Amino acid sequence: MEKFFPEGDEKLILLDRCAAALDVEFFRTALDKLNNRYPELLNIEPPRTSVDVLRTLPHLNRPNDDWFYDFVEALSRDPYNRAVLWYLLPNYEEVLENRIIERRCRRSSANRKQEELIEEELIVTEMRKPSDYAKFRTSLYDDLEEPEGLHLRAYQEELVEPALRGKNTIACAPTGSGKTEVAIYVAVSHLNEKESKKEPARVAMLVPRTPLVDQQKYRFHKYVRGRYYVEGFHGSGLKGSSRRDSVLACDIVVMTPQILL
């Protein structure tokens, strides 16, 4: 870029050679194809010459010297004017490649800052009520039948006792001993307690495989239909805001861990 501000006759001659090699019409056509348009240059009409273009360029109001690199890029795309670069910037390909990397870094940095601002704006510090998102509910059979009663056996009551006291609990029991019912009992007890205090609540159950989503969802339905809304989600389902609103509409949500990615 310093070649546009020559000091001494030798460098002036170099700029004169660039002006002699520059075809304004072909250059304007190439420049017009760039995303960054320069009306100041496009308005230069014959009989004004390439000298006018070279004189105008350094005075353009563009950030980060973009005018120079856009000028070089336009010349590199135009076989009629590429000879200008032999005088002005012989290593133009390397310079343009480095400039592309620099621009990508700038955009990535700007995007990260924007994402951080968005995240700050979207930070939620209070539980959102499922009832506020009721319009996003899709299941139609919650109210068709009365829920079944859930009665635990003695060994199941022993398993749920720490959880009902608010402690993190791992329930270990043999296959077929009703661990799902234990989890459902704890979940429903939690929702009932919050409801009695008029506090919003939501329960999530994670299952390892997609087929288990519907299976466990229907197990919940047996005991809470008509009272609490249950829905299931897996990684291949809805994404983005549609999934978010559908999850927030749930009192109980059954999902695969992939949802969290």
Short mmCIF file of C-alpha atoms in Angstrom, two decimals, residues 31-234:
data_model
loop_
_atom_site.label_atom_id
_atom_site.label_comp_id
_atom_site.label_asym_id
_atom_site.label_seq_id
_atom_site.Cartn_x
_atom_site.Cartn_y
_atom_site.Cartn_z
CA LEU A 31 -14.75 -4.13 -9.34
CA ASP A 32 -18.49 -4.25 -9.91
CA LYS A 33 -18.42 -8.00 -9.18
CA LEU A 34 -17.01 -7.52 -5.69
CA ASN A 35 -19.31 -7.42 -2.68
CA ASN A 36 -17.71 -4.13 -1.65
CA ARG A 37 -18.86 -1.61 -4.26
CA TYR A 38 -17.05 1.69 -4.79
CA PRO A 39 -19.37 4.27 -6.35
CA GLU A 40 -16.56 6.85 -6.20
CA LEU A 41 -14.63 4.80 -8.77
CA LEU A 42 -17.59 3.57 -10.77
CA ASN A 43 -18.57 7.17 -11.42
CA ILE A 44 -15.27 7.98 -13.12
CA GLU A 45 -16.16 8.34 -16.80
CA PRO A 46 -14.00 8.82 -19.91
CA PRO A 47 -12.09 10.87 -20.89
CA ARG A 48 -10.83 10.67 -17.30
CA THR A 49 -8.03 8.15 -17.04
CA SER A 50 -6.52 5.44 -14.88
CA VAL A 51 -4.55 8.18 -13.15
CA ASP A 52 -7.82 9.45 -11.67
CA VAL A 53 -8.52 5.98 -10.28
CA LEU A 54 -5.10 5.72 -8.66
CA ARG A 55 -5.41 9.23 -7.23
CA THR A 56 -8.88 8.55 -5.83
CA LEU A 57 -8.11 5.21 -4.16
CA PRO A 58 -6.01 6.48 -1.21
CA HIS A 59 -8.69 9.03 -0.32
CA LEU A 60 -11.56 6.57 -0.07
CA ASN A 61 -13.19 6.40 3.34
CA ARG A 62 -12.92 2.66 4.03
CA PRO A 63 -11.96 0.89 7.27
CA ASN A 64 -8.82 -1.20 7.73
CA ASP A 65 -7.34 -0.31 4.32
CA ASP A 66 -9.93 -2.49 2.62
CA TRP A 67 -9.82 -0.28 -0.45
CA PHE A 68 -6.27 -1.41 -1.25
CA TYR A 69 -7.00 -5.12 -0.95
CA ASP A 70 -10.24 -4.83 -2.90
CA PHE A 71 -8.30 -3.00 -5.60
CA VAL A 72 -5.73 -5.81 -5.71
CA GLU A 73 -8.46 -8.48 -5.72
CA ALA A 74 -10.30 -6.78 -8.59
CA LEU A 75 -7.07 -6.65 -10.61
CA SER A 76 -6.31 -10.30 -9.86
CA ARG A 77 -9.70 -11.32 -11.24
CA ASP A 78 -9.24 -9.35 -14.45
CA PRO A 79 -6.77 -10.86 -16.97
CA TYR A 80 -6.61 -7.52 -18.82
CA ASN A 81 -5.38 -5.68 -15.73
CA ARG A 82 -3.41 -8.36 -13.94
CA ALA A 83 -0.22 -6.88 -15.41
CA VAL A 84 -0.64 -3.92 -13.03
CA LEU A 85 0.11 -6.28 -10.17
CA TRP A 86 3.45 -7.23 -11.69
CA TYR A 87 4.55 -3.66 -10.91
CA LEU A 88 2.50 -2.95 -7.82
CA LEU A 89 2.46 -6.22 -5.87
CA PRO A 90 4.27 -9.21 -7.43
CA ASN A 91 3.36 -11.49 -4.48
CA TYR A 92 -0.34 -10.51 -4.64
CA GLU A 93 -1.58 -14.11 -4.34
CA GLU A 94 0.14 -14.58 -0.98
CA VAL A 95 -1.00 -11.15 0.22
CA LEU A 96 -4.63 -11.84 -0.72
CA GLU A 97 -4.55 -15.25 0.97
CA ASN A 98 -3.24 -13.70 4.19
CA ARG A 99 -5.90 -11.01 3.94
CA ILE A 100 -8.66 -13.61 3.62
CA ILE A 101 -7.38 -15.32 6.78
CA GLU A 102 -7.28 -11.98 8.59
CA ARG A 103 -10.85 -11.14 7.55
CA ARG A 104 -12.08 -14.55 8.70
CA CYS A 105 -10.43 -14.01 12.07
CA ARG A 106 -12.10 -10.61 12.37
CA ARG A 107 -15.50 -12.07 11.51
CA SER A 108 -15.03 -14.98 13.93
CA SER A 109 -14.07 -12.59 16.70
CA ALA A 110 -17.08 -10.37 15.97
CA ASN A 111 -19.39 -13.41 15.87
CA ARG A 112 -18.06 -14.66 19.19
CA LYS A 113 -18.66 -11.27 20.78
CA GLN A 114 -22.18 -11.19 19.35
CA GLU A 115 -22.88 -14.70 20.63
CA GLU A 116 -21.62 -13.71 24.06
CA LEU A 117 -23.93 -10.70 24.08
CA ILE A 118 -26.87 -12.86 23.02
CA GLU A 119 -26.06 -15.43 25.68
CA GLU A 120 -25.92 -12.68 28.31
CA GLU A 121 -29.31 -11.43 27.19
CA LEU A 122 -30.82 -14.92 27.26
CA ILE A 123 -29.54 -16.02 30.67
CA VAL A 124 -32.55 -17.24 32.63
CA THR A 125 -32.28 -17.23 36.42
CA GLU A 126 -35.80 -18.33 37.34
CA MET A 127 -37.78 -21.45 36.54
CA ARG A 128 -40.21 -20.86 33.67
CA LYS A 129 -43.72 -22.19 34.24
CA PRO A 130 -44.76 -25.05 31.92
CA SER A 131 -48.26 -23.59 31.81
CA ASP A 132 -46.89 -20.44 30.13
CA TYR A 133 -45.93 -22.63 27.14
CA ALA A 134 -49.12 -24.68 27.01
CA LYS A 135 -49.82 -23.64 23.40
CA PHE A 136 -46.79 -25.67 22.30
CA ARG A 137 -48.20 -28.93 23.68
CA THR A 138 -49.06 -31.52 21.03
CA SER A 139 -50.30 -34.65 22.83
CA LEU A 140 -54.09 -35.00 22.79
CA TYR A 141 -54.76 -37.91 25.11
CA ASP A 142 -53.79 -36.62 28.55
CA ASP A 143 -57.38 -36.19 29.70
CA LEU A 144 -58.94 -39.30 28.17
CA GLU A 145 -58.55 -41.56 31.21
CA GLU A 146 -58.05 -41.19 34.92
CA PRO A 147 -54.48 -41.84 36.06
CA GLU A 148 -53.69 -45.13 37.71
CA GLY A 149 -52.65 -45.14 41.34
CA LEU A 150 -48.98 -45.76 42.03
CA HIS A 151 -48.37 -47.85 45.14
CA LEU A 152 -44.87 -48.88 46.12
CA ARG A 153 -43.80 -52.08 47.76
CA ALA A 154 -41.76 -52.02 50.95
CA TYR A 155 -38.36 -52.38 49.24
CA GLN A 156 -39.32 -49.63 46.75
CA GLU A 157 -40.27 -47.30 49.57
CA GLU A 158 -36.82 -47.90 51.02
CA LEU A 159 -35.26 -46.90 47.69
CA VAL A 160 -37.20 -43.63 47.40
CA GLU A 161 -36.79 -42.51 51.00
CA PRO A 162 -33.46 -40.59 50.56
CA ALA A 163 -34.72 -38.93 47.36
CA LEU A 164 -37.91 -37.77 49.07
CA ARG A 165 -35.70 -36.08 51.67
CA GLY A 166 -34.05 -34.10 48.89
CA LYS A 167 -30.82 -36.08 48.60
CA ASN A 168 -29.13 -37.13 45.37
CA THR A 169 -29.92 -40.81 45.09
CA ILE A 170 -28.83 -43.80 43.01
CA ALA A 171 -31.43 -46.58 43.14
CA CYS A 172 -29.85 -50.04 42.74
CA ALA A 173 -32.19 -53.01 42.39
CA PRO A 174 -32.46 -56.19 40.27
CA THR A 175 -33.93 -56.14 36.77
CA GLY A 176 -37.73 -56.23 36.86
CA SER A 177 -37.97 -54.90 40.40
CA GLY A 178 -39.73 -51.70 39.35
CA LYS A 179 -36.97 -49.08 39.32
CA THR A 180 -38.93 -47.06 36.74
CA GLU A 181 -41.89 -46.87 39.12
CA VAL A 182 -39.49 -45.72 41.83
CA ALA A 183 -38.27 -42.90 39.57
CA ILE A 184 -41.83 -41.97 38.62
CA TYR A 185 -42.87 -41.87 42.27
CA VAL A 186 -40.02 -39.50 43.12
CA ALA A 187 -40.78 -37.29 40.11
CA VAL A 188 -44.49 -37.05 40.87
CA SER A 189 -43.81 -36.39 44.55
CA HIS A 190 -41.51 -33.54 43.58
CA LEU A 191 -44.11 -32.00 41.25
CA ASN A 192 -46.86 -32.38 43.86
CA GLU A 193 -44.72 -30.68 46.50
CA LYS A 194 -43.90 -27.76 44.22
CA GLU A 195 -47.52 -27.44 43.17
CA SER A 196 -48.64 -27.25 46.79
CA LYS A 197 -46.21 -24.37 47.30
CA LYS A 198 -47.34 -22.74 44.05
CA GLU A 199 -43.80 -22.98 42.69
CA PRO A 200 -43.01 -23.92 39.08
CA ALA A 201 -41.28 -27.25 38.53
CA ARG A 202 -40.19 -29.55 35.76
CA VAL A 203 -38.80 -33.10 35.74
CA ALA A 204 -36.44 -34.62 33.16
CA MET A 205 -35.70 -38.31 32.67
CA LEU A 206 -32.71 -39.32 30.53
CA VAL A 207 -32.79 -42.68 28.76
CA PRO A 208 -29.88 -44.21 26.81
CA ARG A 209 -31.68 -45.18 23.60
CA THR A 210 -34.33 -43.64 21.36
CA PRO A 211 -36.86 -46.55 21.64
CA LEU A 212 -36.93 -46.05 25.40
CA VAL A 213 -38.17 -42.48 25.03
CA ASP A 214 -41.70 -43.49 24.06
CA GLN A 215 -41.66 -46.51 26.37
CA GLN A 216 -40.89 -44.47 29.48
CA LYS A 217 -43.10 -41.63 28.34
CA TYR A 218 -46.12 -43.94 28.31
CA ARG A 219 -45.13 -45.35 31.72
CA PHE A 220 -45.33 -41.82 33.09
CA HIS A 221 -48.67 -41.27 31.34
CA LYS A 222 -50.25 -44.13 33.24
CA TYR A 223 -49.79 -42.31 36.53
CA VAL A 224 -50.01 -38.60 35.69
CA ARG A 225 -52.35 -38.24 32.67
CA GLY A 226 -54.78 -35.41 33.06
CA ARG A 227 -52.65 -33.78 35.73
CA TYR A 228 -49.13 -33.35 34.37
CA TYR A 229 -48.07 -32.99 30.75
CA VAL A 230 -45.48 -35.52 29.54
CA GLU A 231 -43.53 -35.45 26.27
CA GLY A 232 -40.55 -37.30 24.82
CA PHE A 233 -37.65 -36.06 22.69
CA HIS A 234 -34.64 -37.61 21.00
#
